[in-house]
Every structure is written in C-alpha cells, then in structure tokens.
Amino acid sequence: MKYSRLVSTGRALPRQLVTNEELARTHGLDTSDQWIVERTGIRTRYRAAPDENATTLGEQAARQALETGGWAAEDLDLIIMGTTSSELMFPNSAVLLQAKLGIPGVPAFSVEAVCSGFLYALSVADQFIRSGQAARVLVVGAETFSRFVDPRDRSTSILFGDGAGAVLLEAADEPGIMVTRLHADGRYAELLYFPSGPGRNFRSMQNDYLIMQGSRVFKIAVQKLGDVLEETLRAANVTKEQIDWLVPHQANLRIIEALAHRLELPMNRVVVTVDQHANTSSASVPLALDIAIRDGRIQRGDLLMLEAFGGGFTWGAALIRY
Ligand code: UT7
C-alpha cells in the first residue's frame, strides 16, 4: 500500500503590507481597527502589486519548498494548484508555473474550489500517489483575492489578502496523509460568489466584485466544518485527544475558536495566522502550515488536522501524520 508523505513546505507573500487603519483611511471606509479585530481577528493583510500574481507567488513558495526538501524541480512528476485567481482564463496557473520551473512535459493542472482549493488539490494529489500514478508531487495554494473585492465595501474588503503556500508530497510506505474528506453543496452558491465569468457577463467582469452574505456563511461554515472534522476522525479511527495541531482555514478567528472548541483543543494547539494575513483563500492552510513548521511548533511525528471552507460551498479536511 502506498501513502503520501509530506516532505517540505514553502510560502510567499506580496511585498505590500496593509494595516486595518491604512485600509480604512485609503478608501474612506466607515470602519475601525477595533471593529475588524473584534469581529474577525484580522490586523494586517498583504496585497499583490500589478507584477505579483498567483503564478509568481506560487513559484516563490514552490521554490522554497523544493529547496527545503532538497529536491530539484526536475524531481517532480506532477503539479496541482488550488487557485481561483489564475491570472489568465487559460492556460491555468499550474501550467504557467510549470513553465517557470522549467520542467516541460510534467502534467500540471489547477483545482478551482475557492477557499477549499488547497484541500481539494491535496486530496487529488494523494489519490495520484496512492494509485501509483505519481510519486513526487508539488501542491500549491496561491491567490490574489484582494482583486476580487470592492475596496469601498467595508463588509468584504477588510477580509481578504493575497499569498501562496506550497507542499511537496512523495510516495511512502506509511502515512503521511491518513484521510482526506471533501464536500460541496452548490445550493449555497448565492451566499458567496463572483457574479461574472466566461459564460455570463464576461465583458462586465472588471466592474464586478465578490458578493457574500457574511453572517450566513459564518454559521454554515462552523456547522459543516465541525461535521467534517468528526467525519475525518471517524474515518481514520482517531480520537480528538490524539490531534497535536489544528491547521485551519484562516477566514475569521471566531470560526477558528468555535472549531477548536468542538475538538476540545486549547488555542495553543491551533495555528492562527488570520491576524497577519487575513483570508488568503486557498493559500491560507499551506501558509499556516509552513509558518508553524518553520518556527518549530509542528514537529515530525505530530498529528495534524487541516480544514477549509469556501464558496460553492466547498469544504473538506485532511488528517496528516507529519
Ligand atoms: O473563506 C470563505 C468563507 N468566508 C467566511 O468564512 C466569512 C464568514 N463571515 C464572517 O467572517 C463574518 O460574518 C463577517 C466578519 C463577514 C461579518 O461579521 P458579523 O459579526 O457576521 O457581522 P454582520 O455581517 O452580521 O454585520 C453586523 C454589522 C452590520 O451593521 P448593522 O446592519 O447591524 O447596522 C454591518 O453593516 O456590522 C456592520 N459591518 C461593519 N461595521 C464596521 C460589516 N462590516 C463592517 C466593518 N466595519 N468592516
């Protein structure tokens, strides 16, 4: 039986850091640092400049993961990218990343599941490795969601930031990735969506912005994520007490706290980066993972629970022995 082992991680952030005060002042928003911190936990976020995008940020994160893992790009036999911010309609960012890494012929594709994109991509990579179709896979979550929000809308513009995270997976005799569980429910599409695309109102896209009913998304996220955490534990035959670290999607500190409570996990076993990065969509989980591995909190042998929730709705979780 083959499993996927997590070899190394990497991350990248845009050059520009924006505080709550700067954001409010620049766009004349009727908000305050106090409101944003109390309701979301967010203090700063990074915003991509015109020359920064999902591919450039993904490349930086990927190169860091390769260097840390001691691999050359030529060692890869598959690239999967979770992103909804591909800078072109096509080719997708994974293929553009493959070209930047200089490895023609290596299969590369993107998975578009909004904030769950990395979890979906990780799960697909795991299936490729388990089935013997790939042995050394680069999985990237990279986004520039700040470009999807109306800078004058206080209810969404404060929430999102840009960034990228990457992991390398390789085939191993033991897990590694123990279980992944994915879900979607398209009946909720109107609670969080972008109102144009190639099949509808394509020409108006540059004037459109992300639309979200925040408080309804909040409640459903807490419920669905709580359920998938328990489902994942059951599938792996693991108890809550065995989890060493929760590495959650970083959308709102209050959602993260509710899930830690459901797992009966103290907050000092939860990786929180939403204060620094805000919601970076599919980059948020691999960014948080890389930070906690590099600062030494997550150690080899630790049991990690990853989870994410996003537009669609899509959601999922992964249990990993690091
Ligand atoms: O990653 C994808 C998934 N996305 C999420 O998980 C987001 C989930 N939702 C949330 O994080 C929260 O719902 C928000 C942070 C978006 C909003 O917090 P809330 O506590 O649910 O507030 P609310 O939407 O119920 O709004 C309460 C009030 C409203 O004013 P009224 O109608 O009570 O007068 C809003 O207009 O807060 C107002 N408000 C703000 N006030 C100051 C909304 N945004 C702001 C703001 N500053 N930035």
mmCIF file with all atom_site columns, C-alpha atoms in Angstrom, residues 161-236:
data_model
loop_
_atom_site.group_PDB
_atom_site.id
_atom_site.type_symbol
_atom_site.label_atom_id
_atom_site.label_alt_id
_atom_site.label_comp_id
_atom_site.label_asym_id
_atom_site.label_entity_id
_atom_site.label_seq_id
_atom_site.pdbx_PDB_ins_code
_atom_site.Cartn_x
_atom_site.Cartn_y
_atom_site.Cartn_z
_atom_site.occupancy
_atom_site.B_iso_or_equiv
_atom_site.pdbx_formal_charge
_atom_site.auth_seq_id
_atom_site.auth_comp_id
_atom_site.auth_asym_id
_atom_site.auth_atom_id
_atom_site.pdbx_PDB_model_num
ATOM 1  C CA . GLY A 1 161 ? -5.390  39.175 1.453   1.00 0.00 ? 161 GLY A CA 1
ATOM 2  C CA . ASP A 1 162 ? -3.006  37.610 -1.066  1.00 0.00 ? 162 ASP A CA 1
ATOM 3  C CA . GLY A 1 163 ? -0.323  34.930 -0.787  1.00 0.00 ? 163 GLY A CA 1
ATOM 4  C CA . ALA A 1 164 ? 0.805   31.409 -1.598  1.00 0.00 ? 164 ALA A CA 1
ATOM 5  C CA . GLY A 1 165 ? 1.833   28.217 0.153   1.00 0.00 ? 165 GLY A CA 1
ATOM 6  C CA . ALA A 1 166 ? 3.326   25.002 -1.239  1.00 0.00 ? 166 ALA A CA 1
ATOM 7  C CA . VAL A 1 167 ? 3.914   21.436 -0.086  1.00 0.00 ? 167 VAL A CA 1
ATOM 8  C CA . LEU A 1 168 ? 5.880   18.556 -1.567  1.00 0.00 ? 168 LEU A CA 1
ATOM 9  C CA . LEU A 1 169 ? 4.419   15.067 -1.268  1.00 0.00 ? 169 LEU A CA 1
ATOM 10 C CA . GLU A 1 170 ? 6.187   11.794 -2.008  1.00 0.00 ? 170 GLU A CA 1
ATOM 11 C CA . ALA A 1 171 ? 5.158   8.157  -2.112  1.00 0.00 ? 171 ALA A CA 1
ATOM 12 C CA . ALA A 1 172 ? 5.952   6.322  1.143   1.00 0.00 ? 172 ALA A CA 1
ATOM 13 C CA . ASP A 1 173 ? 5.166   3.005  2.814   1.00 0.00 ? 173 ASP A CA 1
ATOM 14 C CA . GLU A 1 174 ? 3.425   4.651  5.785   1.00 0.00 ? 174 GLU A CA 1
ATOM 15 C CA . PRO A 1 175 ? 1.141   7.704  6.103   1.00 0.00 ? 175 PRO A CA 1
ATOM 16 C CA . GLY A 1 176 ? 1.633   10.651 5.760   1.00 0.00 ? 176 GLY A CA 1
ATOM 17 C CA . ILE A 1 177 ? -1.816  11.656 4.698   1.00 0.00 ? 177 ILE A CA 1
ATOM 18 C CA . MET A 1 178 ? -4.122  9.309  6.609   1.00 0.00 ? 178 MET A CA 1
ATOM 19 C CA . VAL A 1 179 ? -7.528  10.502 5.424   1.00 0.00 ? 179 VAL A CA 1
ATOM 20 C CA . THR A 1 180 ? -8.961  13.322 3.327   1.00 0.00 ? 180 THR A CA 1
ATOM 21 C CA . ARG A 1 181 ? -12.656 14.159 3.169   1.00 0.00 ? 181 ARG A CA 1
ATOM 22 C CA . LEU A 1 182 ? -14.188 16.596 0.640   1.00 0.00 ? 182 LEU A CA 1
ATOM 23 C CA . HIS A 1 183 ? -17.699 18.017 0.323   1.00 0.00 ? 183 HIS A CA 1
ATOM 24 C CA . ALA A 1 184 ? -19.631 20.528 -1.778  1.00 0.00 ? 184 ALA A CA 1
ATOM 25 C CA . ASP A 1 185 ? -23.161 21.916 -1.827  1.00 0.00 ? 185 ASP A CA 1
ATOM 26 C CA . GLY A 1 186 ? -23.990 24.104 -4.815  1.00 0.00 ? 186 GLY A CA 1
ATOM 27 C CA . ARG A 1 187 ? -27.359 25.075 -3.367  1.00 0.00 ? 187 ARG A CA 1
ATOM 28 C CA . TYR A 1 188 ? -25.477 27.689 -1.340  1.00 0.00 ? 188 TYR A CA 1
ATOM 29 C CA . ALA A 1 189 ? -23.809 29.345 -4.364  1.00 0.00 ? 189 ALA A CA 1
ATOM 30 C CA . GLU A 1 190 ? -25.613 32.657 -3.850  1.00 0.00 ? 190 GLU A CA 1
ATOM 31 C CA . LEU A 1 191 ? -24.211 33.174 -0.350  1.00 0.00 ? 191 LEU A CA 1
ATOM 32 C CA . LEU A 1 192 ? -20.662 33.656 -1.650  1.00 0.00 ? 192 LEU A CA 1
ATOM 33 C CA . TYR A 1 193 ? -19.910 34.144 -5.340  1.00 0.00 ? 193 TYR A CA 1
ATOM 34 C CA . PHE A 1 194 ? -18.365 36.264 -8.060  1.00 0.00 ? 194 PHE A CA 1
ATOM 35 C CA . PRO A 1 195 ? -21.144 37.430 -10.380 1.00 0.00 ? 195 PRO A CA 1
ATOM 36 C CA . SER A 1 196 ? -19.459 37.172 -13.792 1.00 0.00 ? 196 SER A CA 1
ATOM 37 C CA . GLY A 1 197 ? -17.289 34.783 -15.784 1.00 0.00 ? 197 GLY A CA 1
ATOM 38 C CA . PRO A 1 198 ? -16.645 33.432 -19.294 1.00 0.00 ? 198 PRO A CA 1
ATOM 39 C CA . GLY A 1 199 ? -20.158 32.008 -19.514 1.00 0.00 ? 199 GLY A CA 1
ATOM 40 C CA . ARG A 1 200 ? -22.005 35.062 -18.215 1.00 0.00 ? 200 ARG A CA 1
ATOM 41 C CA . ASN A 1 201 ? -21.497 38.840 -18.310 1.00 0.00 ? 201 ASN A CA 1
ATOM 42 C CA . PHE A 1 202 ? -17.879 38.235 -19.270 1.00 0.00 ? 202 PHE A CA 1
ATOM 43 C CA . ARG A 1 203 ? -17.357 41.776 -20.550 1.00 0.00 ? 203 ARG A CA 1
ATOM 44 C CA . SER A 1 204 ? -18.520 43.341 -17.267 1.00 0.00 ? 204 SER A CA 1
ATOM 45 C CA . MET A 1 205 ? -16.057 41.329 -15.211 1.00 0.00 ? 205 MET A CA 1
ATOM 46 C CA . GLN A 1 206 ? -13.717 44.220 -14.482 1.00 0.00 ? 206 GLN A CA 1
ATOM 47 C CA . ASN A 1 207 ? -16.552 46.145 -12.807 1.00 0.00 ? 207 ASN A CA 1
ATOM 48 C CA . ASP A 1 208 ? -17.798 43.204 -10.728 1.00 0.00 ? 208 ASP A CA 1
ATOM 49 C CA . TYR A 1 209 ? -16.842 42.208 -7.204  1.00 0.00 ? 209 TYR A CA 1
ATOM 50 C CA . LEU A 1 210 ? -17.200 39.261 -4.852  1.00 0.00 ? 210 LEU A CA 1
ATOM 51 C CA . ILE A 1 211 ? -20.629 39.068 -3.171  1.00 0.00 ? 211 ILE A CA 1
ATOM 52 C CA . MET A 1 212 ? -21.010 37.487 0.279   1.00 0.00 ? 212 MET A CA 1
ATOM 53 C CA . GLN A 1 213 ? -23.693 37.167 2.935   1.00 0.00 ? 213 GLN A CA 1
ATOM 54 C CA . GLY A 1 214 ? -21.131 37.048 5.733   1.00 0.00 ? 214 GLY A CA 1
ATOM 55 C CA . SER A 1 215 ? -23.168 36.077 8.764   1.00 0.00 ? 215 SER A CA 1
ATOM 56 C CA . ARG A 1 216 ? -24.942 33.221 6.933   1.00 0.00 ? 216 ARG A CA 1
ATOM 57 C CA . VAL A 1 217 ? -21.597 31.949 5.597   1.00 0.00 ? 217 VAL A CA 1
ATOM 58 C CA . PHE A 1 218 ? -20.212 32.125 9.137   1.00 0.00 ? 218 PHE A CA 1
ATOM 59 C CA . LYS A 1 219 ? -22.918 29.920 10.662  1.00 0.00 ? 219 LYS A CA 1
ATOM 60 C CA . ILE A 1 220 ? -22.859 27.289 7.924   1.00 0.00 ? 220 ILE A CA 1
ATOM 61 C CA . ALA A 1 221 ? -19.035 27.184 7.942   1.00 0.00 ? 221 ALA A CA 1
ATOM 62 C CA . VAL A 1 222 ? -18.945 26.438 11.676  1.00 0.00 ? 222 VAL A CA 1
ATOM 63 C CA . GLN A 1 223 ? -21.535 23.673 11.306  1.00 0.00 ? 223 GLN A CA 1
ATOM 64 C CA . LYS A 1 224 ? -20.148 21.987 8.158   1.00 0.00 ? 224 LYS A CA 1
ATOM 65 C CA . LEU A 1 225 ? -16.525 22.211 9.305   1.00 0.00 ? 225 LEU A CA 1
ATOM 66 C CA . GLY A 1 226 ? -17.374 20.778 12.718  1.00 0.00 ? 226 GLY A CA 1
ATOM 67 C CA . ASP A 1 227 ? -19.113 17.869 10.998  1.00 0.00 ? 227 ASP A CA 1
ATOM 68 C CA . VAL A 1 228 ? -16.274 17.150 8.572   1.00 0.00 ? 228 VAL A CA 1
ATOM 69 C CA . LEU A 1 229 ? -13.703 17.214 11.386  1.00 0.00 ? 229 LEU A CA 1
ATOM 70 C CA . GLU A 1 230 ? -15.638 14.493 13.188  1.00 0.00 ? 230 GLU A CA 1
ATOM 71 C CA . GLU A 1 231 ? -16.192 12.535 9.974   1.00 0.00 ? 231 GLU A CA 1
ATOM 72 C CA . THR A 1 232 ? -12.436 12.644 9.257   1.00 0.00 ? 232 THR A CA 1
ATOM 73 C CA . LEU A 1 233 ? -11.546 11.434 12.748  1.00 0.00 ? 233 LEU A CA 1
ATOM 74 C CA . ARG A 1 234 ? -14.035 8.555  12.447  1.00 0.00 ? 234 ARG A CA 1
ATOM 75 C CA . ALA A 1 235 ? -12.674 7.570  9.028   1.00 0.00 ? 235 ALA A CA 1
ATOM 76 C CA . ALA A 1 236 ? -9.130  7.425  10.430  1.00 0.00 ? 236 ALA A CA 1
#
